[in-house]
mmCIF file of C-alpha atoms in Angstrom:
data_model
loop_
_atom_site.group_PDB
_atom_site.id
_atom_site.type_symbol
_atom_site.label_atom_id
_atom_site.label_comp_id
_atom_site.label_asym_id
_atom_site.label_seq_id
_atom_site.Cartn_x
_atom_site.Cartn_y
_atom_site.Cartn_z
ATOM 1 C CA MET A 1 6.569 -31.922 -8.060
ATOM 2 C CA GLN A 2 9.598 -29.458 -6.933
ATOM 3 C CA ASN A 3 12.011 -28.454 -9.136
ATOM 4 C CA GLU A 4 14.465 -25.572 -8.558
ATOM 5 C CA ARG A 5 15.204 -24.390 -12.112
ATOM 6 C CA ILE A 6 11.019 -23.762 -12.817
ATOM 7 C CA LYS A 7 9.558 -20.973 -11.046
ATOM 8 C CA PRO A 8 5.444 -20.823 -10.577
ATOM 9 C CA ILE A 9 3.962 -17.811 -11.341
ATOM 10 C CA VAL A 10 0.983 -17.354 -8.861
ATOM 11 C CA MET A 11 -2.928 -15.256 -8.961
ATOM 12 C CA PRO A 12 -1.323 -12.304 -6.494
ATOM 13 C CA LYS A 13 -3.547 -11.638 -3.275
ATOM 14 C CA TRP A 14 -3.694 -7.613 -3.374
ATOM 15 C CA GLY A 15 -5.001 -6.563 0.106
ATOM 16 C CA LEU A 16 -7.113 -9.220 2.529
ATOM 17 C CA SER A 17 -10.369 -8.877 0.546
ATOM 18 C CA MET A 18 -9.018 -9.621 -2.698
ATOM 19 C CA SER A 19 -9.799 -13.585 -3.516
ATOM 20 C CA GLU A 20 -9.622 -13.148 -7.382
ATOM 21 C CA GLY A 21 -8.625 -11.602 -10.539
ATOM 22 C CA LYS A 22 -8.931 -10.712 -13.158
ATOM 23 C CA ILE A 23 -6.293 -10.904 -16.713
ATOM 24 C CA THR A 24 -6.571 -7.335 -18.769
ATOM 25 C CA GLY A 25 -3.136 -8.616 -21.081
ATOM 26 C CA TRP A 26 0.234 -10.011 -21.294
ATOM 27 C CA LEU A 27 3.013 -7.287 -20.904
ATOM 28 C CA LYS A 28 5.885 -10.546 -21.338
ATOM 29 C CA GLN A 29 5.793 -13.359 -24.559
ATOM 30 C CA PRO A 30 6.084 -16.755 -24.320
ATOM 31 C CA GLY A 31 9.941 -17.371 -24.841
ATOM 32 C CA SER A 32 10.633 -13.731 -23.106
ATOM 33 C CA THR A 33 13.395 -13.474 -20.740
ATOM 34 C CA ILE A 34 12.616 -12.117 -17.773
ATOM 35 C CA ASN A 35 14.334 -10.065 -14.877
ATOM 36 C CA VAL A 36 13.953 -9.750 -11.191
ATOM 37 C CA GLY A 37 11.316 -6.834 -11.972
ATOM 38 C CA ASP A 38 9.788 -6.299 -15.284
ATOM 39 C CA ASP A 39 6.342 -5.831 -15.642
ATOM 40 C CA LEU A 40 4.186 -9.582 -16.991
ATOM 41 C CA LEU A 41 1.169 -8.717 -17.310
ATOM 42 C CA GLU A 42 -1.618 -6.558 -15.543
ATOM 43 C CA VAL A 43 -4.557 -8.063 -13.010
ATOM 44 C CA GLU A 44 -8.027 -5.899 -12.503
ATOM 45 C CA THR A 45 -9.587 -6.760 -8.579
ATOM 46 C CA ASP A 46 -12.835 -5.192 -7.812
ATOM 47 C CA LYS A 47 -10.351 -2.506 -5.871
ATOM 48 C CA ILE A 48 -8.069 -1.206 -9.287
ATOM 49 C CA THR A 49 -5.970 -2.428 -11.925
ATOM 50 C CA ASN A 50 -2.080 -3.028 -11.856
ATOM 51 C CA VAL A 51 0.658 -4.454 -13.235
ATOM 52 C CA VAL A 52 2.055 -7.712 -11.806
ATOM 53 C CA GLU A 53 6.632 -7.812 -11.516
ATOM 54 C CA ALA A 54 8.583 -10.632 -11.987
ATOM 55 C CA GLY A 55 9.662 -12.127 -8.517
ATOM 56 C CA ASP A 56 11.674 -14.236 -9.869
ATOM 57 C CA ALA A 57 14.162 -14.562 -13.482
ATOM 58 C CA GLY A 58 14.105 -16.454 -16.085
ATOM 59 C CA THR A 59 11.731 -17.555 -19.671
ATOM 60 C CA LEU A 60 8.721 -17.334 -19.907
ATOM 61 C CA ARG A 61 8.207 -20.793 -20.643
ATOM 62 C CA ARG A 62 4.127 -20.378 -20.175
ATOM 63 C CA VAL A 63 1.704 -18.255 -20.001
ATOM 64 C CA LEU A 64 -1.624 -20.430 -19.043
ATOM 65 C CA ALA A 65 -4.595 -18.171 -18.153
ATOM 66 C CA GLU A 66 -5.873 -16.189 -20.918
ATOM 67 C CA PRO A 67 -6.625 -12.112 -21.156
ATOM 68 C CA GLY A 68 -10.394 -11.758 -19.276
ATOM 69 C CA ASN A 69 -11.082 -14.862 -17.307
ATOM 70 C CA VAL A 70 -11.120 -14.447 -13.859
ATOM 71 C CA TYR A 71 -8.811 -16.866 -11.759
ATOM 72 C CA PRO A 72 -8.532 -17.674 -8.035
ATOM 73 C CA VAL A 73 -5.506 -16.225 -5.447
ATOM 74 C CA LYS A 74 -2.149 -17.833 -6.265
ATOM 75 C CA ALA A 75 -3.867 -20.118 -9.302
ATOM 76 C CA LEU A 76 -1.281 -20.452 -11.625
ATOM 77 C CA ILE A 77 -0.918 -18.286 -14.417
ATOM 78 C CA ALA A 78 2.223 -19.028 -15.654
ATOM 79 C CA VAL A 79 5.808 -20.701 -15.856
ATOM 80 C CA LEU A 80 9.137 -19.556 -15.836
ATOM 81 C CA ALA A 81 12.300 -21.448 -16.600
ATOM 82 C CA ASP A 82 15.497 -21.412 -17.702
ATOM 83 C CA THR A 83 16.369 -22.754 -21.166
ATOM 84 C CA ASP A 84 17.620 -26.021 -20.749
ATOM 85 C CA VAL A 85 15.065 -27.478 -18.848
ATOM 86 C CA PRO A 86 13.385 -29.594 -20.887
ATOM 87 C CA ASP A 87 9.867 -29.011 -21.560
ATOM 88 C CA ALA A 88 8.442 -31.993 -20.651
ATOM 89 C CA GLU A 89 9.682 -31.040 -17.397
ATOM 90 C CA VAL A 90 7.955 -27.699 -17.491
ATOM 91 C CA ASP A 91 5.071 -29.860 -18.808
ATOM 92 C CA ALA A 92 5.027 -31.641 -15.771
ATOM 93 C CA PHE A 93 5.411 -29.347 -13.421
ATOM 94 C CA VAL A 94 2.371 -27.674 -14.685
ATOM 95 C CA ALA A 95 0.434 -30.513 -15.124
ATOM 96 C CA SER A 96 1.122 -31.687 -11.017
ATOM 97 C CA TYR A 97 1.197 -28.043 -10.051
ATOM 98 C CA ALA A 98 -1.035 -27.491 -6.539
ATOM 99 C CA VAL A 99 -2.143 -24.387 -4.926
ATOM 100 C CA PRO A 100 0.323 -24.187 -1.319
ATOM 101 C CA LYS A 101 -0.425 -26.052 1.555
ATOM 102 C CA GLY A 102 -1.250 -23.508 4.554
ATOM 103 C CA ASP A 103 -2.645 -20.867 1.849
ATOM 104 C CA GLU A 104 -5.970 -23.253 1.312
ATOM 105 C CA GLY A 105 -7.415 -22.339 5.651
ATOM 106 C CA GLU A 106 -5.738 -18.768 5.328
ATOM 107 C CA LYS A 107 -8.875 -17.089 5.631
ATOM 108 C CA GLU A 108 -10.209 -18.338 7.687
ATOM 109 C CA GLU A 109 -7.618 -18.063 10.124
ATOM 110 C CA ALA A 110 -6.563 -14.903 9.626
ATOM 111 C CA PRO A 111 -9.937 -12.644 10.028
ATOM 112 C CA ARG A 112 -9.698 -10.140 7.422
ATOM 113 C CA TYR A 113 -10.632 -7.077 9.726
ATOM 114 C CA LEU A 114 -10.275 -6.026 13.905
ATOM 115 C CA PHE A 115 -11.678 -3.708 16.036
ATOM 116 C CA ALA A 116 -9.281 -2.146 18.873
ATOM 117 C CA ASP A 117 -11.252 -0.598 21.744
ATOM 118 C CA THR A 118 -8.859 3.095 22.428
ATOM 119 C CA THR A 119 -7.899 6.219 24.051
ATOM 120 C CA ALA A 120 -9.188 7.551 20.500
ATOM 121 C CA GLY A 121 -12.352 5.529 20.166
ATOM 122 C CA THR A 122 -12.749 2.419 18.110
ATOM 123 C CA LEU A 123 -10.124 1.619 15.827
ATOM 124 C CA ARG A 124 -10.725 -0.859 12.754
ATOM 125 C CA TYR A 125 -6.716 -2.502 12.633
ATOM 126 C CA ALA A 126 -5.667 -5.355 9.926
ATOM 127 C CA LYS A 127 -2.445 -7.735 11.416
ATOM 128 C CA ARG A 128 -0.667 -9.869 8.956
ATOM 129 C CA GLY A 129 2.000 -11.945 9.548
ATOM 130 C CA ASP A 130 4.315 -13.143 13.181
ATOM 131 C CA GLY A 131 7.327 -12.959 14.110
ATOM 132 C CA GLY A 132 9.857 -10.485 12.924
ATOM 133 C CA PRO A 133 10.483 -6.690 13.121
ATOM 134 C CA THR A 134 6.976 -5.051 14.359
ATOM 135 C CA VAL A 135 5.947 -3.175 11.502
ATOM 136 C CA LEU A 136 2.438 -0.763 11.834
ATOM 137 C CA LEU A 137 1.406 1.525 8.167
ATOM 138 C CA VAL A 138 -0.263 4.271 8.465
ATOM 139 C CA HIS A 139 -2.227 6.112 5.604
ATOM 140 C CA GLY A 140 -2.601 9.405 4.539
ATOM 141 C CA PHE A 141 -5.768 12.403 4.346
ATOM 142 C CA GLY A 142 -9.067 10.514 3.116
ATOM 143 C CA GLY A 143 -7.450 6.927 3.161
ATOM 144 C CA ASP A 144 -7.665 4.101 4.909
ATOM 145 C CA LEU A 145 -5.540 0.229 5.246
ATOM 146 C CA ASP A 146 -6.665 -0.977 2.091
ATOM 147 C CA ASN A 147 -4.261 1.946 0.756
ATOM 148 C CA TRP A 148 -1.442 -0.914 1.700
ATOM 149 C CA LEU A 149 -3.047 -3.514 0.269
ATOM 150 C CA PHE A 150 -0.504 -4.487 -1.936
ATOM 151 C CA THR A 151 2.233 -3.709 0.929
ATOM 152 C CA ILE A 152 0.499 -5.443 4.048
ATOM 153 C CA ASP A 153 0.990 -9.110 2.487
ATOM 154 C CA ALA A 154 4.373 -9.288 0.933
ATOM 155 C CA LEU A 155 5.529 -6.849 4.872
ATOM 156 C CA ALA A 156 4.903 -9.941 6.079
ATOM 157 C CA GLU A 157 6.582 -12.931 4.668
ATOM 158 C CA ASN A 158 9.447 -10.816 7.312
ATOM 159 C CA ALA A 159 7.832 -9.105 9.771
ATOM 160 C CA THR A 160 4.528 -8.643 12.217
ATOM 161 C CA VAL A 161 2.580 -5.805 10.338
ATOM 162 C CA TYR A 162 -0.138 -3.816 11.755
ATOM 163 C CA ALA A 163 -2.589 -1.251 9.809
ATOM 164 C CA LEU A 164 -4.930 0.551 10.762
ATOM 165 C CA ASP A 165 -7.566 3.718 10.315
ATOM 166 C CA LEU A 166 -7.090 6.717 11.817
ATOM 167 C CA PRO A 167 -10.135 8.285 13.530
ATOM 168 C CA GLY A 168 -12.568 9.687 10.840
ATOM 169 C CA HIS A 169 -11.529 7.536 8.540
ATOM 170 C CA GLY A 170 -12.170 3.715 6.850
ATOM 171 C CA GLN A 171 -14.217 2.395 9.995
ATOM 172 C CA SER A 172 -12.948 4.004 12.781
ATOM 173 C CA THR A 173 -14.820 6.542 14.764
ATOM 174 C CA LYS A 174 -15.651 9.139 13.400
ATOM 175 C CA ALA A 175 -14.625 11.529 16.448
ATOM 176 C CA VAL A 176 -12.129 13.205 15.968
ATOM 177 C CA ALA A 177 -11.201 14.284 19.405
ATOM 178 C CA ASP A 178 -8.019 16.133 18.507
ATOM 179 C CA PRO A 179 -7.735 16.626 14.956
ATOM 180 C CA THR A 180 -3.449 17.846 14.564
ATOM 181 C CA LEU A 181 -1.202 16.454 14.642
ATOM 182 C CA ALA A 182 0.018 15.199 17.957
ATOM 183 C CA GLY A 183 -3.557 14.428 18.102
ATOM 184 C CA LEU A 184 -3.409 12.029 15.693
ATOM 185 C CA SER A 185 0.305 10.568 16.825
ATOM 186 C CA ALA A 186 -1.703 10.296 20.523
ATOM 187 C CA ALA A 187 -4.379 8.297 18.933
ATOM 188 C CA LEU A 188 -1.462 6.266 16.916
ATOM 189 C CA ARG A 189 -0.062 5.428 20.457
ATOM 190 C CA GLY A 190 -3.120 4.643 21.943
ATOM 191 C CA PHE A 191 -3.867 1.969 19.428
ATOM 192 C CA MET A 192 -0.287 0.696 20.590
ATOM 193 C CA ASP A 193 -1.412 0.525 24.274
ATOM 194 C CA THR A 194 -4.724 -1.506 23.397
ATOM 195 C CA VAL A 195 -3.046 -4.088 21.338
ATOM 196 C CA GLY A 196 -0.053 -4.639 22.691
ATOM 197 C CA ILE A 197 3.053 -2.521 20.590
ATOM 198 C CA GLY A 198 5.994 -0.884 22.091
ATOM 199 C CA SER A 199 7.599 0.080 19.509
ATOM 200 C CA ALA A 200 7.509 -0.383 15.732
ATOM 201 C CA HIS A 201 8.980 0.232 12.645
ATOM 202 C CA LEU A 202 6.501 3.437 11.355
ATOM 203 C CA VAL A 203 6.033 3.428 7.307
ATOM 204 C CA GLY A 204 3.433 6.576 6.294
ATOM 205 C CA HIS A 205 2.099 7.744 3.271
ATOM 206 C CA SER A 206 0.792 11.136 2.913
ATOM 207 C CA MET A 207 -0.597 12.435 6.343
ATOM 208 C CA GLY A 208 0.692 9.274 7.525
ATOM 209 C CA GLY A 209 3.913 10.243 6.950
ATOM 210 C CA ALA A 210 4.110 13.417 9.286
ATOM 211 C CA VAL A 211 1.871 12.190 12.016
ATOM 212 C CA SER A 212 4.690 8.930 12.224
ATOM 213 C CA MET A 213 7.625 12.413 12.284
ATOM 214 C CA ARG A 214 5.302 13.755 15.207
ATOM 215 C CA THR A 215 4.849 9.868 16.858
ATOM 216 C CA ALA A 216 8.787 9.510 16.469
ATOM 217 C CA LEU A 217 9.624 12.945 18.009
ATOM 218 C CA ASP A 218 7.403 12.289 20.818
ATOM 219 C CA ALA A 219 7.449 9.050 21.559
ATOM 220 C CA PRO A 220 11.174 7.848 20.820
ATOM 221 C CA ASP A 221 11.546 5.276 22.409
ATOM 222 C CA ARG A 222 7.590 3.591 20.312
ATOM 223 C CA VAL A 223 9.952 4.241 16.925
ATOM 224 C CA ALA A 224 12.705 1.703 15.712
ATOM 225 C CA SER A 225 12.593 3.455 12.036
ATOM 226 C CA LEU A 226 10.342 5.901 9.791
ATOM 227 C CA SER A 227 9.738 4.804 6.175
ATOM 228 C CA LEU A 228 7.839 8.216 4.584
ATOM 229 C CA ILE A 229 6.246 7.765 1.502
ATOM 230 C CA ALA A 230 4.849 10.631 -0.296
ATOM 231 C CA SER A 231 5.076 12.627 3.127
ATOM 232 C CA ALA A 232 3.052 15.632 4.248
ATOM 233 C CA GLY A 233 5.695 17.432 6.877
ATOM 234 C CA LEU A 234 8.906 17.663 4.896
ATOM 235 C CA GLY A 235 7.398 20.547 3.699
ATOM 236 C CA PRO A 236 4.663 22.886 3.188
ATOM 237 C CA GLU A 237 3.611 23.181 -0.116
ATOM 238 C CA ILE A 238 0.409 20.623 -1.118
ATOM 239 C CA ASN A 239 -2.010 20.595 -3.729
ATOM 240 C CA HIS A 240 -4.658 22.558 -1.530
ATOM 241 C CA ALA A 241 -7.006 21.491 -4.285
ATOM 242 C CA TYR A 242 -6.890 19.143 -4.503
ATOM 243 C CA ILE A 243 -7.860 18.637 -0.717
ATOM 244 C CA GLN A 244 -10.916 21.047 -1.176
ATOM 245 C CA GLY A 245 -11.692 18.922 -4.206
ATOM 246 C CA TYR A 246 -11.585 15.428 -1.955
ATOM 247 C CA ILE A 247 -13.961 17.208 1.123
ATOM 248 C CA ALA A 248 -16.264 18.783 -1.187
ATOM 249 C CA ALA A 249 -17.224 16.117 -3.781
ATOM 250 C CA THR A 250 -20.458 14.325 -3.519
ATOM 251 C CA GLY A 251 -20.796 12.718 -6.872
ATOM 252 C CA ARG A 252 -18.602 9.925 -8.761
ATOM 253 C CA ARG A 253 -18.688 12.574 -11.590
ATOM 254 C CA ASP A 254 -16.620 15.574 -9.460
ATOM 255 C CA LEU A 255 -14.525 13.142 -7.489
ATOM 256 C CA LYS A 256 -13.117 10.944 -10.108
ATOM 257 C CA PRO A 257 -10.836 13.941 -11.045
ATOM 258 C CA VAL A 258 -9.474 14.345 -7.998
ATOM 259 C CA LEU A 259 -9.539 11.245 -7.580
ATOM 260 C CA GLU A 260 -7.119 11.158 -10.545
ATOM 261 C CA ASN A 261 -4.908 13.258 -9.041
ATOM 262 C CA LEU A 262 -3.250 10.414 -6.808
ATOM 263 C CA PHE A 263 -1.940 8.246 -9.303
ATOM 264 C CA ALA A 264 0.866 8.847 -12.262
ATOM 265 C CA ASP A 265 -1.662 6.895 -14.629
ATOM 266 C CA PRO A 266 -5.323 8.388 -13.952
ATOM 267 C CA GLY A 267 -6.445 5.349 -15.792
ATOM 268 C CA LEU A 268 -5.489 3.437 -12.166
ATOM 269 C CA VAL A 269 -9.235 5.362 -10.837
ATOM 270 C CA SER A 270 -11.548 2.625 -11.444
ATOM 271 C CA ARG A 271 -15.296 3.154 -10.806
ATOM 272 C CA GLN A 272 -15.316 1.057 -8.147
ATOM 273 C CA MET A 273 -12.600 2.968 -6.160
ATOM 274 C CA THR A 274 -14.961 6.121 -6.669
ATOM 275 C CA GLU A 275 -17.669 4.763 -5.729
ATOM 276 C CA ASP A 276 -15.795 3.365 -2.632
ATOM 277 C CA VAL A 277 -14.578 6.471 -1.508
ATOM 278 C CA LEU A 278 -17.913 7.861 -1.846
ATOM 279 C CA LYS A 279 -19.863 5.217 0.154
ATOM 280 C CA PHE A 280 -17.305 6.512 3.098
ATOM 281 C CA LYS A 281 -17.581 10.169 1.964
ATOM 282 C CA ARG A 282 -20.983 9.397 2.930
ATOM 283 C CA LEU A 283 -20.723 7.851 5.695
ATOM 284 C CA ASP A 284 -21.770 10.254 9.801
ATOM 285 C CA GLY A 285 -19.293 12.148 11.195
ATOM 286 C CA VAL A 286 -16.853 12.006 7.876
ATOM 287 C CA ASP A 287 -17.540 15.493 6.426
ATOM 288 C CA GLY A 288 -16.887 16.799 9.494
ATOM 289 C CA ALA A 289 -13.639 15.121 10.472
ATOM 290 C CA LEU A 290 -12.177 15.386 7.446
ATOM 291 C CA ARG A 291 -13.228 19.685 7.544
ATOM 292 C CA ALA A 292 -11.775 19.556 10.468
ATOM 293 C CA LEU A 293 -8.327 17.816 9.226
ATOM 294 C CA SER A 294 -8.370 20.238 7.197
ATOM 295 C CA ALA A 295 -8.334 23.455 8.859
ATOM 296 C CA ALA A 296 -5.615 22.243 11.027
ATOM 297 C CA LEU A 297 -2.893 20.605 9.286
ATOM 298 C CA PHE A 298 -3.038 22.594 5.467
ATOM 299 C CA ASP A 299 -4.835 25.995 7.382
ATOM 300 C CA GLY A 300 -4.896 28.637 4.272
ATOM 301 C CA GLY A 301 -3.228 25.860 2.214
ATOM 302 C CA ALA A 302 -0.024 25.241 3.723
ATOM 303 C CA GLN A 303 0.960 22.612 5.618
ATOM 304 C CA THR A 304 1.016 23.698 9.461
ATOM 305 C CA GLY A 305 3.163 21.567 10.546
ATOM 306 C CA VAL A 306 7.446 21.099 9.086
ATOM 307 C CA LEU A 307 8.950 18.853 10.643
ATOM 308 C CA HIS A 308 12.011 17.981 8.330
ATOM 309 C CA GLU A 309 14.191 19.864 11.146
ATOM 310 C CA ALA A 310 12.992 18.141 13.942
ATOM 311 C CA VAL A 311 13.805 14.896 12.732
ATOM 312 C CA ALA A 312 17.178 15.203 10.851
ATOM 313 C CA ALA A 313 18.090 16.189 14.829
ATOM 314 C CA ALA A 314 16.243 13.350 16.080
ATOM 315 C CA GLY A 315 18.613 10.446 14.159
ATOM 316 C CA LYS A 316 16.350 8.192 14.175
ATOM 317 C CA PRO A 317 16.759 5.559 10.748
ATOM 318 C CA VAL A 318 14.600 6.795 7.624
ATOM 319 C CA LEU A 319 14.047 6.260 4.320
ATOM 320 C CA VAL A 320 12.094 8.331 2.037
ATOM 321 C CA VAL A 321 10.191 7.559 -0.994
ATOM 322 C CA TRP A 322 8.003 9.571 -3.532
ATOM 323 C CA GLY A 323 6.486 8.946 -6.818
ATOM 324 C CA GLY A 324 8.495 11.621 -9.310
ATOM 325 C CA GLN A 325 5.193 12.159 -11.190
ATOM 326 C CA ASP A 326 3.192 13.645 -7.323
ATOM 327 C CA ARG A 327 1.198 15.915 -8.291
ATOM 328 C CA VAL A 328 -0.619 16.316 -4.756
ATOM 329 C CA ILE A 329 2.650 17.091 -2.050
ATOM 330 C CA PRO A 330 5.927 18.168 -4.441
ATOM 331 C CA ALA A 331 9.017 15.488 -4.867
ATOM 332 C CA ALA A 332 10.939 18.622 -3.884
ATOM 333 C CA HIS A 333 10.359 17.230 -0.629
ATOM 334 C CA ALA A 334 11.579 14.245 -0.714
ATOM 335 C CA THR A 335 15.230 15.160 -0.196
ATOM 336 C CA ALA A 336 14.757 17.931 2.991
ATOM 337 C CA LEU A 337 15.784 15.639 5.102
ATOM 338 C CA GLY A 338 19.561 15.764 3.541
ATOM 339 C CA SER A 339 21.245 13.229 4.419
ATOM 340 C CA HIS A 340 20.022 12.085 7.148
ATOM 341 C CA ALA A 341 17.775 9.553 5.190
ATOM 342 C CA ARG A 342 17.745 7.360 2.511
ATOM 343 C CA VAL A 343 15.971 8.576 -0.624
ATOM 344 C CA GLU A 344 14.441 7.390 -3.758
ATOM 345 C CA VAL A 345 12.013 8.636 -6.322
ATOM 346 C CA ILE A 346 10.655 6.300 -8.483
ATOM 347 C CA PRO A 347 9.760 8.497 -11.975
ATOM 348 C CA ASN A 348 6.628 7.508 -13.940
ATOM 349 C CA ALA A 349 4.411 6.798 -10.508
ATOM 350 C CA GLY A 350 2.144 9.334 -8.582
ATOM 351 C CA HIS A 351 1.677 10.437 -4.953
ATOM 352 C CA MET A 352 -0.132 6.702 -4.640
ATOM 353 C CA VAL A 353 3.141 5.278 -5.180
ATOM 354 C CA GLN A 354 3.031 2.432 -3.178
ATOM 355 C CA MET A 355 0.406 1.039 -5.145
ATOM 356 C CA GLU A 356 1.669 1.979 -9.019
ATOM 357 C CA ALA A 357 5.183 0.910 -7.848
ATOM 358 C CA ALA A 358 4.330 -2.058 -5.170
ATOM 359 C CA GLY A 359 7.230 -4.244 -6.779
ATOM 360 C CA THR A 360 9.811 -1.588 -5.924
ATOM 361 C CA VAL A 361 8.425 0.700 -2.781
ATOM 362 C CA ASN A 362 7.726 -2.728 -0.967
ATOM 363 C CA ALA A 363 11.839 -4.083 -2.087
ATOM 364 C CA LEU A 364 12.724 -0.774 -0.450
ATOM 365 C CA LEU A 365 11.003 -0.665 2.841
ATOM 366 C CA LYS A 366 12.044 -4.641 3.396
ATOM 367 C CA GLU A 367 15.781 -3.200 2.857
ATOM 368 C CA HIS A 368 15.376 -0.802 5.293
ATOM 369 C CA ILE A 369 13.585 -2.315 7.836
ATOM 370 C CA GLY A 370 15.373 -5.578 7.905
ATOM 371 C CA ARG A 371 18.564 -3.815 8.563
ATOM 372 C CA ARG A 372 17.683 -2.429 12.170
#
């Protein structure tokens, strides 16, 4: 049933592997007035527990999903409507709701992960969306493409989006031929060559931000714009204890407190997240790759590649986003580019700001990329 005044709230899809989510609690009650961006409820997946933000405004007329229950992606879990919409129309909407056509075959049409044989070795990647600008997501030290769990599908609504595992990370080759920023940038460009990306809007998180900046300097014609999220490369300071602790951790007990540095809310570090990181760290070649990267990029406990002056002079459009409670790289680095960048610091978020404040960050990225 079509009714423009009634808005469905559905179970979101966070990342390529999510097929269902568990409602852990509602943050708004039936009858509440909802504004765009309001926190509506919390959902737990096998990766993380996070807040679902409102994408539409209205009155919360029906709450259909019960806390503690699991619902498939796209299932109707609540309904927004203006107060003057009759209850009968809301009930009819609920009764007739069906998952929109086109979503049912999504899994079969779009493989979760792909692999590219590049000059840097075999790299895993994901591609979502078709048409519009090309966006390339670059994760940070010790991360992988799933760090864009809440980002890739949101950006793919208006763009063709790629996310990759850099050498030494995720399911890509663990051989890192050149662990410097220049070497990682060359690997990134090799990936772009292999999959046929001429130029792209680069979105880099942490170390991935520094790799993106290095790419904009070394191959400016390959970079349409930069979006730097809690980025390395904008100042020398970094929490070296975090880097060392991440590399050294061998079990859940010593890794979990290290991972808690990544979030303003340490409760977001789930048992599954810790287990996933441990599984990665135990792969052959990972320890050597991480140690080589750390020695090249954070020698002596400081960042070796500080690029803000060169990037400011390059004249690329730049968006800088930071979590105000970042405990890995100081939020003070956000202003390093001065008037050469738009800067947004989100108070109640940490280093993984694209996960803790996904709705806000995605809106900023869409606006930044959409203006180019």
